[in-house]
Structures are given as structure tokens and as C-alpha cells.
Coordinates of C-alpha atoms in Angstrom, one line a residue:
Chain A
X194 CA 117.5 69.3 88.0
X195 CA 116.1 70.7 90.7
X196 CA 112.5 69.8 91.8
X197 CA 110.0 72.4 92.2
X198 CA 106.8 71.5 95.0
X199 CA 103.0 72.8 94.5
X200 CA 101.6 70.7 96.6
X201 CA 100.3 71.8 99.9
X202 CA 99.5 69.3 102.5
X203 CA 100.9 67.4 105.3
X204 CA 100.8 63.7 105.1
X205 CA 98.9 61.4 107.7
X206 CA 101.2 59.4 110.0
X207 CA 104.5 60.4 108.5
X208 CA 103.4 64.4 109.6
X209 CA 105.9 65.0 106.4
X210 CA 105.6 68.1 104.5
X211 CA 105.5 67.8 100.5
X212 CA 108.7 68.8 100.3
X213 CA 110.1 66.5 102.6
X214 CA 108.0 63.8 100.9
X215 CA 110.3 64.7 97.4
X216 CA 113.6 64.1 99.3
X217 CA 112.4 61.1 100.9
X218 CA 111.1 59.2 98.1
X219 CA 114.3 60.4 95.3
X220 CA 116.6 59.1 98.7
X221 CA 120.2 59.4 99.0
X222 CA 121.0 58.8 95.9
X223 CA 119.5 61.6 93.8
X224 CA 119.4 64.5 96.9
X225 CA 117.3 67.0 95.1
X226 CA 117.5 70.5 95.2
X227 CA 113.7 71.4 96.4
X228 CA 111.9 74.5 96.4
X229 CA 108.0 75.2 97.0
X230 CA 106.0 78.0 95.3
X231 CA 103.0 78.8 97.0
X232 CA 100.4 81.8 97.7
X233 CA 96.7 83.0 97.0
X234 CA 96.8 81.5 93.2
X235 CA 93.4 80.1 92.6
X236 CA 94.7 77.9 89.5
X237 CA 91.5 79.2 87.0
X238 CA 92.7 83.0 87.5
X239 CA 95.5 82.0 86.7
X240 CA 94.9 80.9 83.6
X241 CA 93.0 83.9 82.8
X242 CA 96.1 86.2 82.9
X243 CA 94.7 88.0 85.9
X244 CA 97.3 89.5 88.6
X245 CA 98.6 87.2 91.3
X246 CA 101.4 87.3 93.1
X247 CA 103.7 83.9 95.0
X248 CA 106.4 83.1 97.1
X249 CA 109.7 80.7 96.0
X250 CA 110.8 79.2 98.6
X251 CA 113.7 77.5 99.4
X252 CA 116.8 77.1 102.0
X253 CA 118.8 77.5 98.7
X254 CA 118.7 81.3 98.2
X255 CA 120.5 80.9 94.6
X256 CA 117.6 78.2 93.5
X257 CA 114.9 80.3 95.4
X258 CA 116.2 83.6 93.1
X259 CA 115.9 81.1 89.5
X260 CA 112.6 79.8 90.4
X261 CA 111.7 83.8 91.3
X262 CA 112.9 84.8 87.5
X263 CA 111.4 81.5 85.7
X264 CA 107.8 82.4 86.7
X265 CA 107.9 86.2 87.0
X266 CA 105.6 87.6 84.1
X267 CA 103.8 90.9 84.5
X268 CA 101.0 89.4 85.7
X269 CA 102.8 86.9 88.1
X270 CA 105.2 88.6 90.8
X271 CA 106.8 86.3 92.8
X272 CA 108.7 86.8 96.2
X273 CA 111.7 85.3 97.3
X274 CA 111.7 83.5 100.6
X275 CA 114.5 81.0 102.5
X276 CA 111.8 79.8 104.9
X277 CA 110.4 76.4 103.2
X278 CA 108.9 75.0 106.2
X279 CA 107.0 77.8 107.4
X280 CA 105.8 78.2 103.4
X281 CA 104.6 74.5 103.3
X282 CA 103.3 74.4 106.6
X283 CA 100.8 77.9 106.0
X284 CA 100.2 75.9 102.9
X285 CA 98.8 73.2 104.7
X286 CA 97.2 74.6 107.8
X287 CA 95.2 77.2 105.7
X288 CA 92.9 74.9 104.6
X289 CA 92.0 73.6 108.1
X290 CA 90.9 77.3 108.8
X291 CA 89.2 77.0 104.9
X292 CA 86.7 74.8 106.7
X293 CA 85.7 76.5 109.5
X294 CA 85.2 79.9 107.1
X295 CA 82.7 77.4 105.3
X296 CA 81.1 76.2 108.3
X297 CA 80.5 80.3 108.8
X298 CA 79.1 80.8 105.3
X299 CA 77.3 78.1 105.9
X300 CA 75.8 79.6 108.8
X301 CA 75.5 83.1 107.2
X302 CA 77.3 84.3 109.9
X303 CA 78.9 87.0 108.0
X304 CA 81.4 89.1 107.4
X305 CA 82.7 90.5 110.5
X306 CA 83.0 86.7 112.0
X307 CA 84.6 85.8 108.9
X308 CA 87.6 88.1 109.3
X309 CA 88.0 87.5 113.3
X310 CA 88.3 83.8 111.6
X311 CA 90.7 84.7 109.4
X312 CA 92.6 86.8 111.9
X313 CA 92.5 84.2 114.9
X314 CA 92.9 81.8 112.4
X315 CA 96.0 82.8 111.2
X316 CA 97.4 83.3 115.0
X317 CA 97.1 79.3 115.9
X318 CA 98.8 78.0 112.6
X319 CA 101.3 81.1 113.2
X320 CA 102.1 79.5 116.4
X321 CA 102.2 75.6 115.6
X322 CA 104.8 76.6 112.6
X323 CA 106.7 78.5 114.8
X324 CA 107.2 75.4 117.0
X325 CA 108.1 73.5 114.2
X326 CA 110.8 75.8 113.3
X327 CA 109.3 78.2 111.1
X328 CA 109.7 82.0 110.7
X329 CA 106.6 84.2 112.1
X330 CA 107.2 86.5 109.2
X331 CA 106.3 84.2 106.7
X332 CA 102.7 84.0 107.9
X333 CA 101.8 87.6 107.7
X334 CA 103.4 87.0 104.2
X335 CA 101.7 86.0 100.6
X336 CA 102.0 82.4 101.6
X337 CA 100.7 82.5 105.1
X338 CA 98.1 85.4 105.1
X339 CA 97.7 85.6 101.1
X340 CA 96.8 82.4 100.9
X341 CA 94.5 82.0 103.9
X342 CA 92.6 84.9 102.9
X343 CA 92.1 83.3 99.0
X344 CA 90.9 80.4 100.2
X345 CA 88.7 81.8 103.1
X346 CA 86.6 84.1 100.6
X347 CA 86.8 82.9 97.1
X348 CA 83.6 80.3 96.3
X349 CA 85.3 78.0 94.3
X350 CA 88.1 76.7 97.1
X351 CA 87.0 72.7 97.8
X352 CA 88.0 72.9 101.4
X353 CA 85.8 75.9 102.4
X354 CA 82.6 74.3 99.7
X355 CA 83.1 71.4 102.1
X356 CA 83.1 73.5 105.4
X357 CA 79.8 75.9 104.1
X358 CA 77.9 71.9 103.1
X359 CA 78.9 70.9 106.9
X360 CA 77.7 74.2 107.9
X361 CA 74.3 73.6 106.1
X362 CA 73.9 70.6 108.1
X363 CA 75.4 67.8 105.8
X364 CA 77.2 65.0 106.7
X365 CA 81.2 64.9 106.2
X366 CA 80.9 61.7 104.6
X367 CA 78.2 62.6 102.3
X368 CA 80.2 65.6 101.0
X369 CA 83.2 63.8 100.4
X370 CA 81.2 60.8 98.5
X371 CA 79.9 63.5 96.4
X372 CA 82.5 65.5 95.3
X373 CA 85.1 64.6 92.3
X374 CA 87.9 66.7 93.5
X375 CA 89.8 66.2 97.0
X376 CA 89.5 68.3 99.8
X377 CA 92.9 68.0 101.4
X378 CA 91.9 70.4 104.4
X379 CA 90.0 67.1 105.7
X380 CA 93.3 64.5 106.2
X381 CA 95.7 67.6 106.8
X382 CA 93.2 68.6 109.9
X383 CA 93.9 65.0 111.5
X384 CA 97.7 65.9 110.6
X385 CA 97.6 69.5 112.5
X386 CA 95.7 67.9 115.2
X387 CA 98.5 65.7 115.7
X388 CA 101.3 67.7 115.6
X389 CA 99.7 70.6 117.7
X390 CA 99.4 68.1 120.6
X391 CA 103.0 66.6 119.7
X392 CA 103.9 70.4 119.9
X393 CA 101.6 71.4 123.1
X394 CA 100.5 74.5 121.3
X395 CA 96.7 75.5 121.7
X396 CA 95.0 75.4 118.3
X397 CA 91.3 76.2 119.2
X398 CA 89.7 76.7 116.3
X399 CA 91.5 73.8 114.7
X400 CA 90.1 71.5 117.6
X401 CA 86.6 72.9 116.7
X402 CA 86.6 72.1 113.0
X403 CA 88.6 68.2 114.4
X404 CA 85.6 68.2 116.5
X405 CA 82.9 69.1 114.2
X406 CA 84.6 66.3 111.0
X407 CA 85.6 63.4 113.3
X408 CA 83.4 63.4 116.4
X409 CA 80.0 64.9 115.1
X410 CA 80.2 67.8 117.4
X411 CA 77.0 70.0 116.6
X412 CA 78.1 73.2 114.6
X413 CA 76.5 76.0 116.6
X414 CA 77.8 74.4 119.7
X415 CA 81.3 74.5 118.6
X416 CA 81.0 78.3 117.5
X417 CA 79.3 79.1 120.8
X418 CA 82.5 77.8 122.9
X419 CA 84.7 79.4 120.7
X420 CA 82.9 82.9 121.1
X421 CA 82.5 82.2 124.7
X422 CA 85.7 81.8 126.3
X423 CA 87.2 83.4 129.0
X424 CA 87.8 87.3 128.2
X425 CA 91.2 88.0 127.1
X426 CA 93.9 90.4 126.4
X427 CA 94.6 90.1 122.9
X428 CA 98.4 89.8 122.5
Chain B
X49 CA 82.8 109.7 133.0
X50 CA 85.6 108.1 130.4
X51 CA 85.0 108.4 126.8
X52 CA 85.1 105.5 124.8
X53 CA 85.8 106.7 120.8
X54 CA 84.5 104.5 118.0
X55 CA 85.6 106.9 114.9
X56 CA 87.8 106.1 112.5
X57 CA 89.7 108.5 110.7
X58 CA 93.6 110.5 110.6
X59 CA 92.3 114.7 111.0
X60 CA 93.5 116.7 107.7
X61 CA 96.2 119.1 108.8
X62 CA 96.1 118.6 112.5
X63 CA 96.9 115.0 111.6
X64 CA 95.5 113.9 115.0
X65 CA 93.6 110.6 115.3
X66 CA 90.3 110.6 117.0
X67 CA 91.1 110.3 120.6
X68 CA 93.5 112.8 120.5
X69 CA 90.7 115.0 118.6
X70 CA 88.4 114.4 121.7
X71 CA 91.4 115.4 123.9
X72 CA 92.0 118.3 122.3
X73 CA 88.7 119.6 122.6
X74 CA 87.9 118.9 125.9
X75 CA 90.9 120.4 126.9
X76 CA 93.0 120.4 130.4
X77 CA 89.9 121.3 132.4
X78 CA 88.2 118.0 132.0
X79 CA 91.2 115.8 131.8
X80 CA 89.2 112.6 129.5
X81 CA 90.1 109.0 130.5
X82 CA 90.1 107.9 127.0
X83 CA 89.5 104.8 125.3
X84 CA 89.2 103.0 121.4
X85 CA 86.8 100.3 120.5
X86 CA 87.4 99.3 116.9
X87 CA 87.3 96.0 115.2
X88 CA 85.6 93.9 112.1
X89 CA 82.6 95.3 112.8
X90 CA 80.4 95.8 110.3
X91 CA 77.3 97.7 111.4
X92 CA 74.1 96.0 109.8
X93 CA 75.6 92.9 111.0
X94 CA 76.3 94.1 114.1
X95 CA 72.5 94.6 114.7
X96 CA 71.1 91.2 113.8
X97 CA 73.0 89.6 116.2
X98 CA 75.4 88.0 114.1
X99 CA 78.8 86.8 116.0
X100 CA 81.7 89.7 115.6
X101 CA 85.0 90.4 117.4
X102 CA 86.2 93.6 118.4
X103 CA 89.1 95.6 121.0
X104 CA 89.2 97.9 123.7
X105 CA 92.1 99.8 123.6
X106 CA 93.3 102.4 126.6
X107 CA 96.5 103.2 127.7
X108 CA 94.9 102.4 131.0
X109 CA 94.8 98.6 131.3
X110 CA 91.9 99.2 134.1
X111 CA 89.2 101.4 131.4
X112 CA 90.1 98.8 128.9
X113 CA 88.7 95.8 131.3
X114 CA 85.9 97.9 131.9
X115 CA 85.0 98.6 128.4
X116 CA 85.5 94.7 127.5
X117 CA 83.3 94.4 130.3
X118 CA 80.6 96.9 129.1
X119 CA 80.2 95.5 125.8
X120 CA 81.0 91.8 125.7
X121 CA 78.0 89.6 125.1
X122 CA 77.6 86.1 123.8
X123 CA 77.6 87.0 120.2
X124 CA 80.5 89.7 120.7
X125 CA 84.0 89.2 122.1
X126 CA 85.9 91.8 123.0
X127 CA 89.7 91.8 123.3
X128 CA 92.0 94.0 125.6
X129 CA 95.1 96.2 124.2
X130 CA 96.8 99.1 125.3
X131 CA 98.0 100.1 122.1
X132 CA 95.7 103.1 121.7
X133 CA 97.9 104.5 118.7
X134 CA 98.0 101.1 116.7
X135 CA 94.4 100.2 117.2
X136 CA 93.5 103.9 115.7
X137 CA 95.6 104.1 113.4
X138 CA 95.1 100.4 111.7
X139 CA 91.4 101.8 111.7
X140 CA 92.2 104.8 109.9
X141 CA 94.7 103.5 107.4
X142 CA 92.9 100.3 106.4
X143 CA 90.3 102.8 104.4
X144 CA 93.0 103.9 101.9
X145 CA 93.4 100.0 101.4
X146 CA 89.9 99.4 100.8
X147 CA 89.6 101.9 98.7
X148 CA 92.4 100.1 96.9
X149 CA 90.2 97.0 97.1
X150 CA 87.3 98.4 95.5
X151 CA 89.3 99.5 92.3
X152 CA 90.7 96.0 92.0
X153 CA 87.1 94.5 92.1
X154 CA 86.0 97.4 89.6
X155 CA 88.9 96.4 87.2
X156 CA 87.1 92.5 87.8
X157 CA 90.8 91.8 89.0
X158 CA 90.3 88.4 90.7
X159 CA 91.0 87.2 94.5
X160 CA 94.5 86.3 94.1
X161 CA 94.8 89.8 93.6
X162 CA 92.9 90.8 96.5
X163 CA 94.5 88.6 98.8
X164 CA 98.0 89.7 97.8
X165 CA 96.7 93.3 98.1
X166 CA 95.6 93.0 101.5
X167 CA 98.5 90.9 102.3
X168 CA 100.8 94.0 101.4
X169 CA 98.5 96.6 102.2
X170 CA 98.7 95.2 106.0
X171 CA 102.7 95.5 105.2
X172 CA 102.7 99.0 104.3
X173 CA 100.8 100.4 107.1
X174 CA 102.0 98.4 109.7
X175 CA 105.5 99.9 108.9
X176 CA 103.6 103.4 109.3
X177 CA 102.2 102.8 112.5
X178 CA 104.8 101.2 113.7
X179 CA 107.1 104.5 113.0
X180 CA 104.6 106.6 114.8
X181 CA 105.2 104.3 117.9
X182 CA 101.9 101.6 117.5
X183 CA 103.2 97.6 118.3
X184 CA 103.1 95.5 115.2
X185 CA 101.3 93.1 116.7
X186 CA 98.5 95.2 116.8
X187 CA 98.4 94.7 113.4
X188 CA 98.1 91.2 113.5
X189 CA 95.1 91.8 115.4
X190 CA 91.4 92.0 114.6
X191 CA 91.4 96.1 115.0
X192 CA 94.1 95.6 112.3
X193 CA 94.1 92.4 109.9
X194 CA 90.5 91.6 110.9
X195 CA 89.0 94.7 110.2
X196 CA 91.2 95.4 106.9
X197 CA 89.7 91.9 105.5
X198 CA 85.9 92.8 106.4
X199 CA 86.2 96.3 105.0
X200 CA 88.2 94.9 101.6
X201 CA 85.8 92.0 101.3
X202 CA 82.3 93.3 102.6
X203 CA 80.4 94.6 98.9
X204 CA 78.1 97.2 101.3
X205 CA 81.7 99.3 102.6
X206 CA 81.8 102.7 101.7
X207 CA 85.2 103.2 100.7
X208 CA 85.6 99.8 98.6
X209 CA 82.3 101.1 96.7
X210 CA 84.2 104.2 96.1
X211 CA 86.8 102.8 94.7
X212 CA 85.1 100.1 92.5
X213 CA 83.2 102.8 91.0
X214 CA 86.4 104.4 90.1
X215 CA 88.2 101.1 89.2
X216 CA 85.4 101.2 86.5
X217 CA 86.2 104.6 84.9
X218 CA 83.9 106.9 87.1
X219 CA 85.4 109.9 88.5
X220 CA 85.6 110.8 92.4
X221 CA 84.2 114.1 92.3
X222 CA 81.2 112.3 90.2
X223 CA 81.3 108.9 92.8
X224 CA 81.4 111.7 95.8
X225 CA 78.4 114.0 94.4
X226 CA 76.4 111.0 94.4
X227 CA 76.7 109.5 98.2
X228 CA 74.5 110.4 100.4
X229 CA 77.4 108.9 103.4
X230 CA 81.0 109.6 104.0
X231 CA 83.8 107.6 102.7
X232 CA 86.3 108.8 104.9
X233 CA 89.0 107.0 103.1
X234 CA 89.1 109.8 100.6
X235 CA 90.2 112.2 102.9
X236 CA 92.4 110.0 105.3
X237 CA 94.6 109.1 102.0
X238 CA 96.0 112.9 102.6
X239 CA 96.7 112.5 105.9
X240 CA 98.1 109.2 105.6
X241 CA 100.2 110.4 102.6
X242 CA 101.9 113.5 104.8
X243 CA 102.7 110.9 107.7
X244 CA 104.5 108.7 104.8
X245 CA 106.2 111.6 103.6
X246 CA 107.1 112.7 107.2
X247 CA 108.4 109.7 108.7
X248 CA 110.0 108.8 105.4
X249 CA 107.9 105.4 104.8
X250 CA 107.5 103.4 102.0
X251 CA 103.7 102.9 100.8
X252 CA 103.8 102.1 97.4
X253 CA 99.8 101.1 97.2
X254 CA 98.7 103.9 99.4
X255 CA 101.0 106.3 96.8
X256 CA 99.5 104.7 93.7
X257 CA 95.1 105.2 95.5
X258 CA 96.9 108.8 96.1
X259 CA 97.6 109.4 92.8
X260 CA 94.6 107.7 91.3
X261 CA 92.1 109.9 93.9
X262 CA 94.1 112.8 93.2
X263 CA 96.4 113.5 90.4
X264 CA 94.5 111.1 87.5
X265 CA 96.7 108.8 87.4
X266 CA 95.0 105.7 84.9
X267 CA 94.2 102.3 87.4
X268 CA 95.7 100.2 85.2
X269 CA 98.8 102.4 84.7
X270 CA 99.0 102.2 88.7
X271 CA 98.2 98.6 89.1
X272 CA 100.8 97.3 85.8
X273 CA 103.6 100.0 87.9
X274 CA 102.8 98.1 91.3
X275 CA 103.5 94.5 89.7
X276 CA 106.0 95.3 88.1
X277 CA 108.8 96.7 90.7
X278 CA 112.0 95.1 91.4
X279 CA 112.0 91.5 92.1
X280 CA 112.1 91.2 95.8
X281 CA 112.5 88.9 99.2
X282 CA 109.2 88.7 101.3
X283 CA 111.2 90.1 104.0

């Protein structure tokens, strides 16, 4: 039986993905057959029948086609993709970019920073993943960008409530004492952190939001340096 | 004295983008140095000083440094490219998207939706641009994904209004009659249609806000045909 991942993370220490995670615990001698299905699918539209669309991925093209035709409905359209660790890893990253989109609504800092979040946002985890062996296209894909942009706008996401209560002036402790769901984007930002210095890949706005959770950098300090470095060319 | 263009917008007919408009007019006898500065960029944001992105495109790296140089402050960041055709281009077609966006808010359709729209709206007219000789990456950028996302998400844009009024049953000569400002996303889905058609691209969401604006075709019909093509690989 093959297993099927919806987990999105990357765990502390270990730096494994989810899927990686499955293999590891099952060991040697059950090897499962792993996929992961992932995108922008906010769990209560879901259940409301509303259109969404996914991505099964998994290095096993047959298994990635089966998972593809077990959850395709009318209202569910799912992708094929082969690249699992670029799919997990967007997964993951996403919701260390969730944050700092909440630290900007917090601010009411609007729309038009919003989107150069999004958009620089999703060139830094591009760039880690692609180090870590993953395939650029998935991240302007449903999993990479799809995904990012869900959990960037939509009010209900944990990790970006978190970010806009930070943003408000709150303390990350506080927030997390208060709340009765997890916000993974917290551990998995100590994860990225890791792994972009592992990797030597510049993760800017990453480091801001590390720096704002873990060393109580001021908010409005850390989005001045970000829109004040040096001038660039943008590609 | 270079001219620096901040229109957005595909000419009916002539097909021309903006700077080739200004060009055009001003003829050989006052050769223009000609430059694009286009981004997330919403205006009424814009004016309180709220932090926003944008780029300076020019074929000539040097009018492009000046431009970055003209405009950059400490709440606005400007980014260099010399892909003049992508940057104009990605401003242009993103309307027809967000006019797209607005339908699927007016059918109450959910961000999962959204996200997967913009996701493959940026597909769709990348592969355009890209055909008419703009650089992908371009569309990666904030005068491409960044300013697709404000204009898809931001409730006061023109062109999403349009189409949420629509997406709710209104009719466009009805939504048109009653704006007293331009949603030049109406008349760039021509344009952008006869550039498909010519270069023989693909644009399934731009045919279906085609047929919608201009041949009646039901939103529902259009969105049930779009989720339900062949099952497909990402890439």
C-alpha cells in the first residue's frame, strides 16, 4: 500500500522532509511507495465543494498518475508532478513567508508590499530548494506559488494569524500560548534557517522573520533593511 | 529628455504596447530614449507612503539606472531590467487575469481557487510573452507575478470589480455604462486574444474571460469547462 503525505513541514534537527520522515520510520523493511499532495487547499473550502486544484507528487510517475485519478472530482483537479522534494520543500518554506505577510497586515502595510512579499518571497525558497535538488518549475507551479499565495492572503491560515499578532506588537510566545492549533511556520523557520546557511544561499526575508521570532528584532526595523538595501538589478 | 511610460495596455489593431505607441508618435525626428516603470503599485497606496516595489525597464541599461535612481526612496524600491517587452507586456496581460479574478470572487469561489488561478494565469501569459521575445523571468518578477497578485487580490482594482460584477450576473455593457474610470482589461482581452491566435499559444483562461466578455458564454459553464480538461503534468 502505498503511503500518501499531507504534511508539510521540515523537521528540526533531522532537516527531514515529511516524506522522508515516512521512509525512515516504516525502515527497510516495509520501503513504502511515498507520494505527497500538496497546493493552495485551505482544508474548510474544501469541504465546501468549492474549486481547488493540487499537485501528486512523486518520483514514481505510475503512483503519481493513481493518486492524480483517486482524488480528481470536478471540483478537485489535480496535477501530476515527479519532483517530491521541491513539492515538500515549497510546502514547508511557504509558511516562513506566511509570517512575514502577517507581520505586513499587521502593519497595514498593504497590498502592493504584500505582493513584492509574495514575489521576492517566492525567489529565496526558489533558490534554497534548488540547492537541495529541486526543480525551479515546481515553484512557479500550484505547490510552490499556489500555495504561497493561499496562505499569504487568506485570514484563516495560522502561520500568517501569527505573523499579523507579531506585527501588532505581540509577543511570539504569547501567541503561541494562546492558540489551540500549531503554527508549523514557527519550527520550520529554525529549519530553513539552518539549511539556508548549510546551503550558503541568501534567504533575506527568511533571516528577517528568524530575526523578528528568535532574537526580538523590532518589526519596522527589520522591514526598513529589507526595503533599504543596496539598488539592484532584478534578475 | 527620455520618456519614461507608466501605461499599461496592448493597442486594439495596431497591437503595439505603450512604448512603442510613444515611438510611434513621436516619430524618427525626435528619436525617444524610452523607458517602462511598472510594478505592484497600487496608487492610493502609493500616496500614503506605504512600502511598494516597482521596475525600470529600458533596453538601455544606463536610462534604467537613472530611472531607479529618480524614483527610489525609502518606502519604494526600484529594480533594474532590460526586458522592455516582458515588463509591458506582463502589465498589459495580467488585466485579462484580473478580470478573471473578479468573476471568481463574484461566483464567492474561494482562495484556493484564486491562488490556482493566478498560479496558471502567470502560466498562460508568460508562454505569450515569452513567444513575442519577453524573458520568462520577467515574469517571475514584481512587474509580472507581483503586480498580477496586487491587481487579483486588491478589492478597489478596476478590472477585478468588472469582473466580480459580472461573476454575479451583471452584464458588461451594463458594468461599463456605470464606471466613471477605465477598465482597460476589457479591451486588452482583444488584443491579447489576436496575439494567442497569431503566435499559436495556448490561453485557455484568457479564451474562457474572452468568451464570457464577448460572446455570452455562462461563468459557470466556463469555469466547470476549465476544471475539467484532461488530466495533466504541471510541466
Amino acid at each position: 500500500v502505498p503511503v500518501v503525505s499531507v504534511a508539510k513541514g521540515i523537521e528540526n534537527e533531522t532537516l527531514f522532509r515529511p516524506t522522508q520522515i515516512i521512509t525512515d520510520v516504516l525502515g527497510d523493511a516495509r520501503k513504502p511507495s511515498v507520494a505527497a499532495l500538496s497546493g493552495p487547499n485551505i482544508a474548510a473550502e474544501i469541504a465546501k465543494y468549492l474549486p481547488a486544484t493540487a499537485v501528486a507528487a512523486s518520483a514514481d510517475a505510475e503512483l503519481a498518475q493513481r493518486v492524480q485519478s483517486a482524488f480528481a472530482t470536478q471540483w478537485f483537479r489535480v496535477y501530476t508532478n515527479q519532483d517530491v522534494i521541491g513539492v515538500e520543500l515549497a510546502g514547508a518554506t511557504k509558511n516562513v513567508i506566511a509570517i512575514a505577510a502577517g507581520i505586513l497586515d499587521g502593519l497595514a502595510a498593504g497590498n502592493n508590499a504584500k505582493a513584492a512579499l509574495v514575489t521576492r518571497g517566492l525567489v529565496e525558497i526558489t533558490r534554497l530548494a534548488v540547492a537541495l535538488g529541486a526543480r525551479e518549475e515546481t515553484f512557479t507551479g500550484l505547490a510552490g506559488l499556489g500555495d504561497l499565495i493561499t496562505t499569504c492572503v487568506s485570514p484563516e491560515g495560522r502561520n500568517r494569524t501569527v505573523g499579523e499578532r507579531i506585527g501588532k506588537g505581540q509577543k511570539l510566545a504569547d501567541v503561541l500560548a494562546s492558540m489551540d492549533s500549531v503554527a508549523e511556520g514557527v519550527p520550520t523557520t529554525k529549519s530553513v534557517m539552518q539549511l539556508a546557511r548549510r546551503c550558503k544561499v541568501e534567504m533575506p526575508i527568511t533571516e528577517a522573520v528568524y530575526a523578528v521570532l528568535f532574537e526580538g528584532k523590532d518589526v519596522i526595523h527589520a522591514l526598513t533593511d529589507l526595503m533599504t538595501r543596496d539598488p539592484k538589478s532584478e534578475i
